[in-house]
Structures are given as structure tokens and as C-alpha cells.
CSV table of C-alpha atoms in Angstrom, one decimal:
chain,number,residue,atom,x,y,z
A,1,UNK,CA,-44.5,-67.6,26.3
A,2,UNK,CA,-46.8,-65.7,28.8
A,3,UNK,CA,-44.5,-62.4,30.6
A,4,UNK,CA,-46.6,-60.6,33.3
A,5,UNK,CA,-46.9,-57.0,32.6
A,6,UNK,CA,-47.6,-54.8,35.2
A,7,UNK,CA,-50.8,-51.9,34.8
A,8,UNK,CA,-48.5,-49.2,35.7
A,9,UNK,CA,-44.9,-48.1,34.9
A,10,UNK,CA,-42.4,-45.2,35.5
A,11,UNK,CA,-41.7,-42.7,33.1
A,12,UNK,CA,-39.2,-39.7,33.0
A,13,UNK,CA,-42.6,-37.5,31.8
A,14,UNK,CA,-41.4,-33.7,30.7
A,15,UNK,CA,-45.0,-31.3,31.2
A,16,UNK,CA,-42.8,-27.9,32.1
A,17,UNK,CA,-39.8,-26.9,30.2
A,18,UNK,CA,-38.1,-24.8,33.8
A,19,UNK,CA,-39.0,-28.1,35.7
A,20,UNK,CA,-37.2,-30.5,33.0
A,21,UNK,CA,-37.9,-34.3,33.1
A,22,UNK,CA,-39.9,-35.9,36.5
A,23,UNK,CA,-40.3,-39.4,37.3
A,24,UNK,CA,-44.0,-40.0,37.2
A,25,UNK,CA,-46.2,-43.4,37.2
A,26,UNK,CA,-48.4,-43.3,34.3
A,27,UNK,CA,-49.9,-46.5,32.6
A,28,UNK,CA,-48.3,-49.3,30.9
A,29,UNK,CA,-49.0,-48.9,27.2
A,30,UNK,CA,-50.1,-51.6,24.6
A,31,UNK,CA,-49.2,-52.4,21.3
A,32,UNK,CA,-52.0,-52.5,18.4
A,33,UNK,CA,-51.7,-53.0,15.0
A,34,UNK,CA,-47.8,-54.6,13.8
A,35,UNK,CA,-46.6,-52.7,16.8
A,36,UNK,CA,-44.8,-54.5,19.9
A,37,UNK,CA,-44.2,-53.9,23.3
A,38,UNK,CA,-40.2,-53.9,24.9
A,39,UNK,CA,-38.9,-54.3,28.9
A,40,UNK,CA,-36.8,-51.6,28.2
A,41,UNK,CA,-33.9,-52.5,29.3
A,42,UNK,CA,-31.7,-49.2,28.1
A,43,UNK,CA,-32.5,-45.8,26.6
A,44,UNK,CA,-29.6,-43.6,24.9
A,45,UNK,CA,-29.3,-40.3,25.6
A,46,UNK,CA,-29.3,-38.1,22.6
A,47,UNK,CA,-28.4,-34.1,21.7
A,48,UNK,CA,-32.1,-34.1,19.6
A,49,UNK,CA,-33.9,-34.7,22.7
A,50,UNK,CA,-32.2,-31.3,24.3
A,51,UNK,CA,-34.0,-29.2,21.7
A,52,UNK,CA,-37.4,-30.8,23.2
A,53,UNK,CA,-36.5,-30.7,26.3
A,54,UNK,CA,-35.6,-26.8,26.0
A,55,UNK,CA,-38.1,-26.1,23.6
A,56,UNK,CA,-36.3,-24.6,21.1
A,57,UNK,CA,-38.3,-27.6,18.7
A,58,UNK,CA,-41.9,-27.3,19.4
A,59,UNK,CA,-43.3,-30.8,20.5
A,60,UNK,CA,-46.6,-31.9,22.3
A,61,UNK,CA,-46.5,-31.7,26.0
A,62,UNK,CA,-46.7,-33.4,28.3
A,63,UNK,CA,-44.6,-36.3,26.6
A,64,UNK,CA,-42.1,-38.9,27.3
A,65,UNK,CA,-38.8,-38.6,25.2
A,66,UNK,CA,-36.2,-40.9,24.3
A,67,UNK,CA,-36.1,-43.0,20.9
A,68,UNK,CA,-32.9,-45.1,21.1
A,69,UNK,CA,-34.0,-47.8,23.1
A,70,UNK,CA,-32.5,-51.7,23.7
A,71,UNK,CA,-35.3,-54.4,25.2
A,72,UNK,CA,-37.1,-57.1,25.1
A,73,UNK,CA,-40.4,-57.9,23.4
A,74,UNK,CA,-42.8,-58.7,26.0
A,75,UNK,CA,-46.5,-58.4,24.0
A,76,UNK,CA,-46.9,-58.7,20.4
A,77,UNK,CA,-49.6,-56.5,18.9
A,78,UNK,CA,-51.8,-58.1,16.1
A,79,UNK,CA,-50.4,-58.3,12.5
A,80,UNK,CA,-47.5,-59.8,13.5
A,81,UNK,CA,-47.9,-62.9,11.8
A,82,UNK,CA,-44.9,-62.6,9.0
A,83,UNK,CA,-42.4,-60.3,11.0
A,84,UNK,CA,-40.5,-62.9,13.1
A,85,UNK,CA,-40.7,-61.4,16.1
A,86,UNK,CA,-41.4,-63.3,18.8
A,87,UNK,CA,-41.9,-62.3,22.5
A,88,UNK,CA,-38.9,-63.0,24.3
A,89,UNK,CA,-36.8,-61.7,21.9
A,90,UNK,CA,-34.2,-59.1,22.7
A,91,UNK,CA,-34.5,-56.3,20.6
A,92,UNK,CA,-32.8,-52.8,19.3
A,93,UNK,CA,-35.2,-49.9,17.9
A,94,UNK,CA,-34.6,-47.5,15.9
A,95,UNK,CA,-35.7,-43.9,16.3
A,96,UNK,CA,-37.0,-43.0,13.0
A,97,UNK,CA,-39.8,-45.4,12.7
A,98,UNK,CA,-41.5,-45.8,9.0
A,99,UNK,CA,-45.2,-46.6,8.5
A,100,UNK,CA,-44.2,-49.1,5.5
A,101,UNK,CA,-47.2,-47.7,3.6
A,102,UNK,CA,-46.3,-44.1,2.5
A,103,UNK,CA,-45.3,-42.9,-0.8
A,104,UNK,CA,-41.7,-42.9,0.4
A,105,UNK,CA,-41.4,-46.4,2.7
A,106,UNK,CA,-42.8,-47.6,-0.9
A,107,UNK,CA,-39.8,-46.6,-2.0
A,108,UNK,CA,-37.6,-47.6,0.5
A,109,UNK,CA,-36.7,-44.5,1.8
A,110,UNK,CA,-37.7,-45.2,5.4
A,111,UNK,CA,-35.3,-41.8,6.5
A,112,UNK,CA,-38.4,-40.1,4.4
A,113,UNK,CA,-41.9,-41.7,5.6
A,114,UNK,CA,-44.1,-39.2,5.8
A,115,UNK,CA,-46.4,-40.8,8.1
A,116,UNK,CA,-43.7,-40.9,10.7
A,117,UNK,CA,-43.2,-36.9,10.5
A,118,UNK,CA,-46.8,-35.5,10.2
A,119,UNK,CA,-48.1,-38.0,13.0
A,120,UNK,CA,-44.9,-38.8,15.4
A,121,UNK,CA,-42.4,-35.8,15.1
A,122,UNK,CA,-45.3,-33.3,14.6
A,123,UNK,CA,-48.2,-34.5,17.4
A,124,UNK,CA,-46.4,-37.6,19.4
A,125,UNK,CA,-49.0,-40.3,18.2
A,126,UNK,CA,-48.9,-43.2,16.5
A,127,UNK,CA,-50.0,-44.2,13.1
A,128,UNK,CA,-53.5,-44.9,14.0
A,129,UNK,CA,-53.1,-40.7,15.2
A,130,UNK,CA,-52.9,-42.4,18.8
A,131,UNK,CA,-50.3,-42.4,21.2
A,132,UNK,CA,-50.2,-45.0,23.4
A,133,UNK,CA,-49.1,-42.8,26.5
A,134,UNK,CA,-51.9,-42.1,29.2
A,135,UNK,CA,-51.4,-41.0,32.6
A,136,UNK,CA,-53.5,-43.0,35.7
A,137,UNK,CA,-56.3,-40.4,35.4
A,138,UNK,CA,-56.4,-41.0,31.5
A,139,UNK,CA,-54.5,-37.6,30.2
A,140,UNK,CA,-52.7,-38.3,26.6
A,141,UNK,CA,-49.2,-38.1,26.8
A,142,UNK,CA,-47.5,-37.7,23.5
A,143,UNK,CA,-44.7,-39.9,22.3
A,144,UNK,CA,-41.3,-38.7,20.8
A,145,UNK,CA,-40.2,-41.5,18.9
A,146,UNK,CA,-41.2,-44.7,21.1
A,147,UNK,CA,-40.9,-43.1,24.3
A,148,UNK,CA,-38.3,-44.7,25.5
A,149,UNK,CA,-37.3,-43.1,28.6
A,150,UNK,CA,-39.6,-45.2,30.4
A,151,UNK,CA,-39.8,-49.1,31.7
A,152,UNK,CA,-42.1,-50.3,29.0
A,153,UNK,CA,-42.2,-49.1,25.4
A,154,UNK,CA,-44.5,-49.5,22.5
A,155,UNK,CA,-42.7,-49.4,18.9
A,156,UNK,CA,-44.1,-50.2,15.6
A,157,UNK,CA,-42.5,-53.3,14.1
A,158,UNK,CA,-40.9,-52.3,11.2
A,159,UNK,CA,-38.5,-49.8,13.6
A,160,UNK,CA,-37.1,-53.4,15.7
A,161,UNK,CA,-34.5,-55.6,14.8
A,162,UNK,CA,-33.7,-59.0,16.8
A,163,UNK,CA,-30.0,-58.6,18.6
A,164,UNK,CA,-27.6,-61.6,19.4
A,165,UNK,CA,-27.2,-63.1,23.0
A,166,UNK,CA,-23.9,-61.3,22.4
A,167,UNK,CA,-24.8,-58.1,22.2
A,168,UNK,CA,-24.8,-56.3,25.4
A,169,UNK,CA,-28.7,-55.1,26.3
A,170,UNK,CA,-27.1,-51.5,28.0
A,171,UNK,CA,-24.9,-50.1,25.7
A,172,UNK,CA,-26.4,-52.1,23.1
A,173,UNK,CA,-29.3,-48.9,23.3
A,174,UNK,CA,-27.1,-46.7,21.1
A,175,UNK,CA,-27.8,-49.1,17.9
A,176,UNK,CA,-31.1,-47.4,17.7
A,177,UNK,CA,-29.8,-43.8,16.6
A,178,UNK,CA,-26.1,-43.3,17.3
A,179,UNK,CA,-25.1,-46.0,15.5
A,180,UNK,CA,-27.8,-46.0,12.8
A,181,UNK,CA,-27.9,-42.7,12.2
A,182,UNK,CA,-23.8,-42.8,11.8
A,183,UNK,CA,-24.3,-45.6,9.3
A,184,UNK,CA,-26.5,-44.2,7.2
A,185,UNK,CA,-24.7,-41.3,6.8
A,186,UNK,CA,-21.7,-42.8,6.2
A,187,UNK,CA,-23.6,-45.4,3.2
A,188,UNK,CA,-26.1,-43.6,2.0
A,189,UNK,CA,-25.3,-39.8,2.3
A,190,UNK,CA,-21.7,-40.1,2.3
A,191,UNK,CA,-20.9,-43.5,0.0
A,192,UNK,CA,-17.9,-43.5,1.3
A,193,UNK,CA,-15.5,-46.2,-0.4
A,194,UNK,CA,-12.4,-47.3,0.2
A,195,UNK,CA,-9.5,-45.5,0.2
A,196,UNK,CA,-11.4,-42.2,0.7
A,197,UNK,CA,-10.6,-39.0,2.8
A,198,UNK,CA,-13.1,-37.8,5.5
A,199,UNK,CA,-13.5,-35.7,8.4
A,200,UNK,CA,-15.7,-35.5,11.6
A,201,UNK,CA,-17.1,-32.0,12.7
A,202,UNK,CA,-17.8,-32.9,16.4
A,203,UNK,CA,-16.9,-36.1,17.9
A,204,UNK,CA,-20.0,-37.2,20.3
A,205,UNK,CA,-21.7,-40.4,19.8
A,206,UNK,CA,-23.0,-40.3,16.2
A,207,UNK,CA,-19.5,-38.6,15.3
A,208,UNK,CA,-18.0,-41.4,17.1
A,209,UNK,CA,-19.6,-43.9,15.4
A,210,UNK,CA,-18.8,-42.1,11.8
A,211,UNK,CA,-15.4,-42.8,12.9
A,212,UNK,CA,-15.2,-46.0,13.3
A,213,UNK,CA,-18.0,-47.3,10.7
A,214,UNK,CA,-15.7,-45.3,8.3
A,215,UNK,CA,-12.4,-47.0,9.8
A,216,UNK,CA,-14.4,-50.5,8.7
A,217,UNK,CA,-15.0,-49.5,4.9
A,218,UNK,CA,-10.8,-48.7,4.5
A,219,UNK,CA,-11.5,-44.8,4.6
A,220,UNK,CA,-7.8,-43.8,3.9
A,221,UNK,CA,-7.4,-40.7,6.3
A,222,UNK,CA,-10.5,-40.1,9.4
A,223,UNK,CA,-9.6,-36.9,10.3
A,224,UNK,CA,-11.6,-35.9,13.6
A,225,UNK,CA,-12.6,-32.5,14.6
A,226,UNK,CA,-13.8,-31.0,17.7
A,227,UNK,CA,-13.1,-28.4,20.6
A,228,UNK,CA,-12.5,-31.3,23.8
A,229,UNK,CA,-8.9,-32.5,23.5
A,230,UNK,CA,-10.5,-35.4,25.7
A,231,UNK,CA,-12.9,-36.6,22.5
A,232,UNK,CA,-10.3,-36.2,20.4
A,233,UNK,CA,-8.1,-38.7,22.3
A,234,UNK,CA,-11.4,-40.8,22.5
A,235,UNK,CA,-11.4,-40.7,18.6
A,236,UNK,CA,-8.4,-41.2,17.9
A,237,UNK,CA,-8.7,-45.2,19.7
A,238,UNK,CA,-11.8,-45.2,17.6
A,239,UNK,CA,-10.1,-45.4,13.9
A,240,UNK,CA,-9.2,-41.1,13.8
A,241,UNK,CA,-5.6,-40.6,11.9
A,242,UNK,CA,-5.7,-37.3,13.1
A,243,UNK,CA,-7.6,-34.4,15.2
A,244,UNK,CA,-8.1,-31.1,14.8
A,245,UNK,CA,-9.2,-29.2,18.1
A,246,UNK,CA,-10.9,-26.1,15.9
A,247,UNK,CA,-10.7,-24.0,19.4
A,248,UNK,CA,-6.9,-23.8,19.0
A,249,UNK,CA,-6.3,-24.9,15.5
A,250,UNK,CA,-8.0,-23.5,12.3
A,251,UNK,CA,-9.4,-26.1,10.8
A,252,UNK,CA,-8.8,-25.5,7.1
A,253,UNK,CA,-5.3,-25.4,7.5
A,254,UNK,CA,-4.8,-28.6,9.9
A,255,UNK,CA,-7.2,-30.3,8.0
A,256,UNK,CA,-5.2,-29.6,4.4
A,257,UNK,CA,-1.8,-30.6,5.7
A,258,UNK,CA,-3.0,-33.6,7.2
A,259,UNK,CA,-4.6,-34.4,3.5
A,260,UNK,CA,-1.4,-33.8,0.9
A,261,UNK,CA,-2.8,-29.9,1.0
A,262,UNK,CA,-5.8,-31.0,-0.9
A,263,UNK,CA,-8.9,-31.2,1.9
A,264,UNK,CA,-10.9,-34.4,2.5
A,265,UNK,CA,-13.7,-36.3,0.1
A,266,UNK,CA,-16.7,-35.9,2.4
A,267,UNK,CA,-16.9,-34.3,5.5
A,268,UNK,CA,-19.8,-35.1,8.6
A,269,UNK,CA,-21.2,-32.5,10.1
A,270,UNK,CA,-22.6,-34.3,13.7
A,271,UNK,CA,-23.8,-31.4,15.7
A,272,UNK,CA,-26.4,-29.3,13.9
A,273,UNK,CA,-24.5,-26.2,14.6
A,274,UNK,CA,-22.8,-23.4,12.8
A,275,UNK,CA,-19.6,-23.9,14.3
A,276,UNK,CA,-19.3,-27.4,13.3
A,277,UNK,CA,-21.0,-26.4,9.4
A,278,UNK,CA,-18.2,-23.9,9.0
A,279,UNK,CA,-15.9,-26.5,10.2
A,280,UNK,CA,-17.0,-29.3,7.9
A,281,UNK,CA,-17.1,-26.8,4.8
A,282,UNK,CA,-13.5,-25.4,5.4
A,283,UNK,CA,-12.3,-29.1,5.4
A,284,UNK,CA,-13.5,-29.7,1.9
A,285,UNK,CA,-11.4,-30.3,-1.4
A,286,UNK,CA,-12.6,-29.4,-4.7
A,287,UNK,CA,-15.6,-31.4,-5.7
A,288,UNK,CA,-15.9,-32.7,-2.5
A,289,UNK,CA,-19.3,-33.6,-0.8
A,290,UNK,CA,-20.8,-32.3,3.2
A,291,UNK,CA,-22.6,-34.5,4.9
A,292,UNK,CA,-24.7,-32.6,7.7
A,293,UNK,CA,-27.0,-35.1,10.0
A,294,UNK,CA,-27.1,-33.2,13.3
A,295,UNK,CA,-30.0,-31.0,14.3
A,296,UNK,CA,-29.7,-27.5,14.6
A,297,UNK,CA,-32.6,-25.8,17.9
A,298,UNK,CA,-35.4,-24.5,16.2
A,299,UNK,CA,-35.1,-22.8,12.8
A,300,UNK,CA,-31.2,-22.4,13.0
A,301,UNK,CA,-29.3,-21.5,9.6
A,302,UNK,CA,-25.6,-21.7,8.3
A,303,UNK,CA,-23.4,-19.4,6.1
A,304,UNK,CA,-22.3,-21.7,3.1
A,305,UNK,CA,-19.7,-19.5,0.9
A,306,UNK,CA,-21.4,-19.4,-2.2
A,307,UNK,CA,-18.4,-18.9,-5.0
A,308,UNK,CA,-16.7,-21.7,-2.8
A,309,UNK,CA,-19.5,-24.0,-3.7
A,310,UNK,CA,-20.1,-23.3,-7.2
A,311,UNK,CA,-17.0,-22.9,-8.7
A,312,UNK,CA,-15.1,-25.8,-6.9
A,313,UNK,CA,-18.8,-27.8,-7.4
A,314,UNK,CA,-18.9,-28.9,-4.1
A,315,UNK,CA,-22.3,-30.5,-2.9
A,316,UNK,CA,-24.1,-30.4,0.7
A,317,UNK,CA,-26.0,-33.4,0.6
A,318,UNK,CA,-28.6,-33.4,3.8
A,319,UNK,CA,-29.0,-36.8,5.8
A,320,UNK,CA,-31.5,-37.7,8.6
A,321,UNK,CA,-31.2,-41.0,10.0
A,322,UNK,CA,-31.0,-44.2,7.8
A,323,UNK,CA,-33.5,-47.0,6.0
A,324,UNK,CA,-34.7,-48.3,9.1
A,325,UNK,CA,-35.7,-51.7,7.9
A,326,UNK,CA,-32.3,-52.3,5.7
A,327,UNK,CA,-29.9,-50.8,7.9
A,328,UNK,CA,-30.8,-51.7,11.1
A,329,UNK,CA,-30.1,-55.4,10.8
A,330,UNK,CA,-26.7,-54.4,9.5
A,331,UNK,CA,-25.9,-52.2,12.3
A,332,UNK,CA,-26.5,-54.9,14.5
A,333,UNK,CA,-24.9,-57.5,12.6
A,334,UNK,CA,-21.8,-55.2,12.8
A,335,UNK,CA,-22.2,-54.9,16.6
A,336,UNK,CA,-22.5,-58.8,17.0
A,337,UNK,CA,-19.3,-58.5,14.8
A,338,UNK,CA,-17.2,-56.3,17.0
A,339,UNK,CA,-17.0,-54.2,13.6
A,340,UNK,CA,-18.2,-51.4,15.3
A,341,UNK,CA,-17.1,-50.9,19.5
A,342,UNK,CA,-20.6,-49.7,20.8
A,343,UNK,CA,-19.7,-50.3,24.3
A,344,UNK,CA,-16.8,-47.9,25.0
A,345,UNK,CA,-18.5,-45.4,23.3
A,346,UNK,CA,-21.3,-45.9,25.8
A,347,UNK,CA,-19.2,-44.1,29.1
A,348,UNK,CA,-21.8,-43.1,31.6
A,349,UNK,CA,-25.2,-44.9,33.5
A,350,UNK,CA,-27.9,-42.9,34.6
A,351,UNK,CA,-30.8,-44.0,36.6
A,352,UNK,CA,-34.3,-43.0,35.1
A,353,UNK,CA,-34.6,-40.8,38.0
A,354,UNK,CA,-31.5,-39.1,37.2
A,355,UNK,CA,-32.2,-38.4,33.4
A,356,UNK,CA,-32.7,-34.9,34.4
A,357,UNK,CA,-29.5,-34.3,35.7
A,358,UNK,CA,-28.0,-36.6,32.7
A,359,UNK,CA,-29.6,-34.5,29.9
A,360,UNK,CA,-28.0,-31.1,32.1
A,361,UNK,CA,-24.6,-33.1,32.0
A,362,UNK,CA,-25.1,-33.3,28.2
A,363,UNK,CA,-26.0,-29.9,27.7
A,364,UNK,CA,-23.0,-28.4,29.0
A,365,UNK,CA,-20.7,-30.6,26.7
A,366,UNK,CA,-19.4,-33.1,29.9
A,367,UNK,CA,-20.7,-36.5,28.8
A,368,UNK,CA,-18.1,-38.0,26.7
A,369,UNK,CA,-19.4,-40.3,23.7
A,370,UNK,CA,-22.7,-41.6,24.6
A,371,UNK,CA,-25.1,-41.8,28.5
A,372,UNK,CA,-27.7,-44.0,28.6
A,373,UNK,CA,-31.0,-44.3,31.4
A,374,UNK,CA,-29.8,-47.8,32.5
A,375,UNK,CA,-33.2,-49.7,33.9
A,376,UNK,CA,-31.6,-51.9,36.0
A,377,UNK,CA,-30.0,-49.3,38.4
């Protein structure tokens, strides 16, 4: 199958952090090395990308941002041969992106490849310490993830996973990190089993997702916390029993008489904030287990109560993302499924030219669940 690819694309570039993201043509990358390269067709819009955008994470500029992306596979690099991907496929990719070779992919930690961090999150290249990013007059432009806040994307191969004709190609963006990083945390740092208790500190689209993924395993009680009485209506449709708005309510207290008095099993923590650490500790029962996956801006810290933790041995068990290459076909299985409802968590459509303004929207708290930079508008 032969797809024409044009020499130049646009791209939502950030070089200045007052001037936020601009629309610029730069040129169409190619995949090398098990790599491919996606028609994006949708890129989710995702809290980690504010701290970049604001600085408060340092990051190579100028880059292109965005790593939850939905597509379809237009050029395949070489070393392809035994992946089964085919161009013409329609694709989801996942944000964290393992090298396969490392230490840790060798272990099948994918959530842990080195490779990915030192080169990726730490310079924006990829794993030949290359991005594939260039302007028209040939300046390097680092890559957060894939890039995908652009028309054309390169991603490795292990970080793609073939979607069904079912799936929708918009919404179906979010599989990449919202959903993936919500199922990992529920299966590998949570293990949550049926008939548990849990709670959600901060109900956006990975909280969301928590929700519902834990709704699926036969969580007993899915007690969802937040400060928008809006989200919390949002979770409740999503699988919540009940909701806690910790502006008005405190938390320890709602969250112990909606569990027999006793506190919850595990608890996510989905912001990266104190606020929603506190809340996720204070929801706790005795030998009980936190789950925090969001990112905190910069080098941001927590007050854990320290008697609290020891003497009632509860654990804080960190959880970044998921095993790409096992987990990512499940999350998209489950989508195919209608086990998990990706598409009403998916509630508003940017243009690329209006990521900007959609990343400003998210800042302020005013985007419920999930945006996404649709291509086609």
C-alpha cells in the first residue's frame, strides 16, 4: 500500500513559554529503526504537558508536545519485519514508549526503561539520541513523547497497538495515556480485586478512567473525590457509589461513613498535587495502600503523617504509566469492548490551532474529563 506523504506539516511548536503553543510548518518526520509513522488523526490533551508548557518541568525547547495520540500508520521504518504492523493500520500510542533493550524492558517493566527517560523525557530525542523534529531551515526540534500535537507523528513500535474498525479514531486518542495510565494503576500499582474499596482523589480523565476500569474488576465501593460538583456528577455515571467534594466536605469523614467507618483499600491520587495527596491519605483504612500517578510541577513535595503510616502500616506505592507493550492491547481490547466508555469521557474538540487556548481552558480547571486537538477540524 503506497500513502502520499506530504514534505511539510503543521505543528503546535512551543519555543517561548509567555507566547505558549504557535501553529508552525516544520517538516514531515520519518521513521528509522522499528519506529513508524501515524496521520494523526487525534491528540489528547493532558495535565503533564501544562508543567512543559509553563516550565515548571524543564524540557528542550523548541519542542512539540503531546504523547496521547490515535492514527494511522502511513510509513513503516525498517525492522519491522515481526511486529505486525502494517501501513494502513489504525493505531493508538502510548506515551511512555520503552526501548525494549534496557535493563528494565528486559524485565518487562516498560513503566521503567531507562532509555526512554535519559533520551526522551530528559533531551526530546529518540533512541538513536535523534529527534525526528526539524524545522524548514533544519533547526532540531525536541520531541515530548511522540510529538503528537502535530499532523504526522513518528513513534517507536513497541509504544503502538492496532485498534478495531470500532473504535472511534477521535476520542479513541485518550487510550494512549488516560486510559493506560488509569489501567496500570489500577493492575499493577493498585491490584485491585474484586470486592475491594477505593477512592479517586481528582476526577479528570485518568481519575475518570480509574473509575470505571475499577467499576469493571467488581470494586465494591468507588468513592470519587474532587472540588467540581460537575465531575463528580460526571463520575458518578462512570461506576462512582459516592462523591466527596473535599471543598465543602472533609474528606476523612465522608469518606469513612461511606465505607462502614473503616476507610477504603487503596486510594488514587490523579493530580500530582498536595491537595489531592492529603486527600487520598485521609481516605485510607489501616493497612491500606496510596496509589499516587499524577505529576506534581517541578520538584513539588507532600506531607505524609508519619505515625499514621507506620503504626497502621499503610504503604504509598508510586505508579507512572503502565507496561506499554502488555497493557496496551488490553486497553484497547477493553475499548473495542465498551468495558471502558472512552468517548464520553472525551467532552471537548479543539482545532490544532486552538491548542493554545485548550491547554489555558485546562489550566484553569474548565475542561471536564478529557479535550483532544481533533485533525479533522
Amino acid at each position: 500500500m503506497s500513502v502520499q506523504i506530504p514534505e511539510t506539516m503543521k505543528a503546535a511548536v512551543l519555543r517561548d513559554y509567555d507566547k505558549g503553543l504557535e501553529v508552525e510548518e516544520i517538516k514531515t518526520p520519518h521513521p528509522k529503526n522499528a519506529e513508524v509513522l501515524i496521520k494523526v488523526s487525534a491528540c489528547g490533551m493532558c495535565h503533564s504537558d501544562l508543567h512543559v508548557i509553563s516550565g515548571s518541568i524543564e524540557f528542550p525547547l523548541p519542542c512539540v508536545l503531546g504523547h496521547e495520540v490515535a492514527g494511522e500508520i502511513v510509513e513503516l521504518g525498517p525492522g519491522n519485519e515481526h511486529t505486525g504492523l502494517k501501513v494502513g493500520q489504525k493505531v493508538a500510542g502510548a506515551f511512555l514508549m520503552p526501548c525494549g533493550q534496557c535493563e528494565f524492558c528486559a524485565q518487562g517493566r516498560d513503566d521503567l526503561c531507562s532509555t526512554f527517560f535519559d533520551l526522551n523525557r530528559l533531551k526530546g530525542k529518540l533512541y538513536d539520541g535523534k529527534t525526528r523534529l526539524q524545522s524548514l531551515d533544519g533547526e532540531e526540534i525536541a520531541m515530548y513523547s511522540m510529538g503528537g500535537l502535530a499532523e504526522y507523528a513518528v513513534i517507536p513500535s513497541t509504544s503502538v497497538a492496532p485498534v478495531a474498525d470500532n473504535v472511534d479514531p477521535v476520542a479513541g486518542a485518550i487510550l494512549g495515556c488516560a486510559a493506560l495510565t488509569a489501567f496500570g494503576a489500577v493492575r499493577n500499582g493498585g491490584d485491585v480485586r474484586y470486592g475491594d474499596t477505593v477512592a479517586v482523589a481528582a476526577t479528570g480523565g485518568v481519575g475518570s478512567n480509574i473509575i470505571q476500569i475499577c467499576k469493571a474488576i467488581g470494586a465494591d465501593k468507588i468513592v470519587a473525590i474532587d472540588i467540581d460538583d460537575e465531575k463528580l456528577e460526571a463520575a458518578k455515571k462512570l461506576g462512582a457509589t459516592h462523591v466527596v467534594n473535599s471543598a465543602k466536605q472533609d474528606v476523612r469523614e465522608a469518606v469513612f461513613a461511606a465505607t462502614d467507618g473503616v476507610g477504603v483499600d487503596i486510594a488514587f491520587e490523579a493530580l500530582g498535587a498536595p491537595a489531592t495527596w492529603k486527600s487520598a491519605l485521609d481516605s485510607l483504612r489501616d493497612g491500606g495502600k496510596m496509589v499516587p500517578i499524577g505529576l506534581g510541577a517541578g520538584v513539588q513535595t507532600a506531607d505524609v503523617e508519619i505515625n499514621r503510616t507506620v503504626r497502621r502500616s499503610q504503604s504509598i506505592v508510586g505508579n507512572y504509566g503502565a507496561r506499554t507493550r502488555k497493557d496496551l492491547p488490553q486497553v484497547v481490547k477493553l475499548a473495542a469492548q465498551g468495558d471502558i466508555d472512552y468517548k464520553s469521557i472525551v467532552t471537548t474538540h479543539y482545532s490544532l490551532e486552538q491548542a493554545n487556548e485548550g491547554y489555558q481552558k485546562l489550566r484553569e480547571g474548565k475542561i471536564l474529563g478529557r479535550a483532544v486537538v481533533d485533525m479533522s477540524l
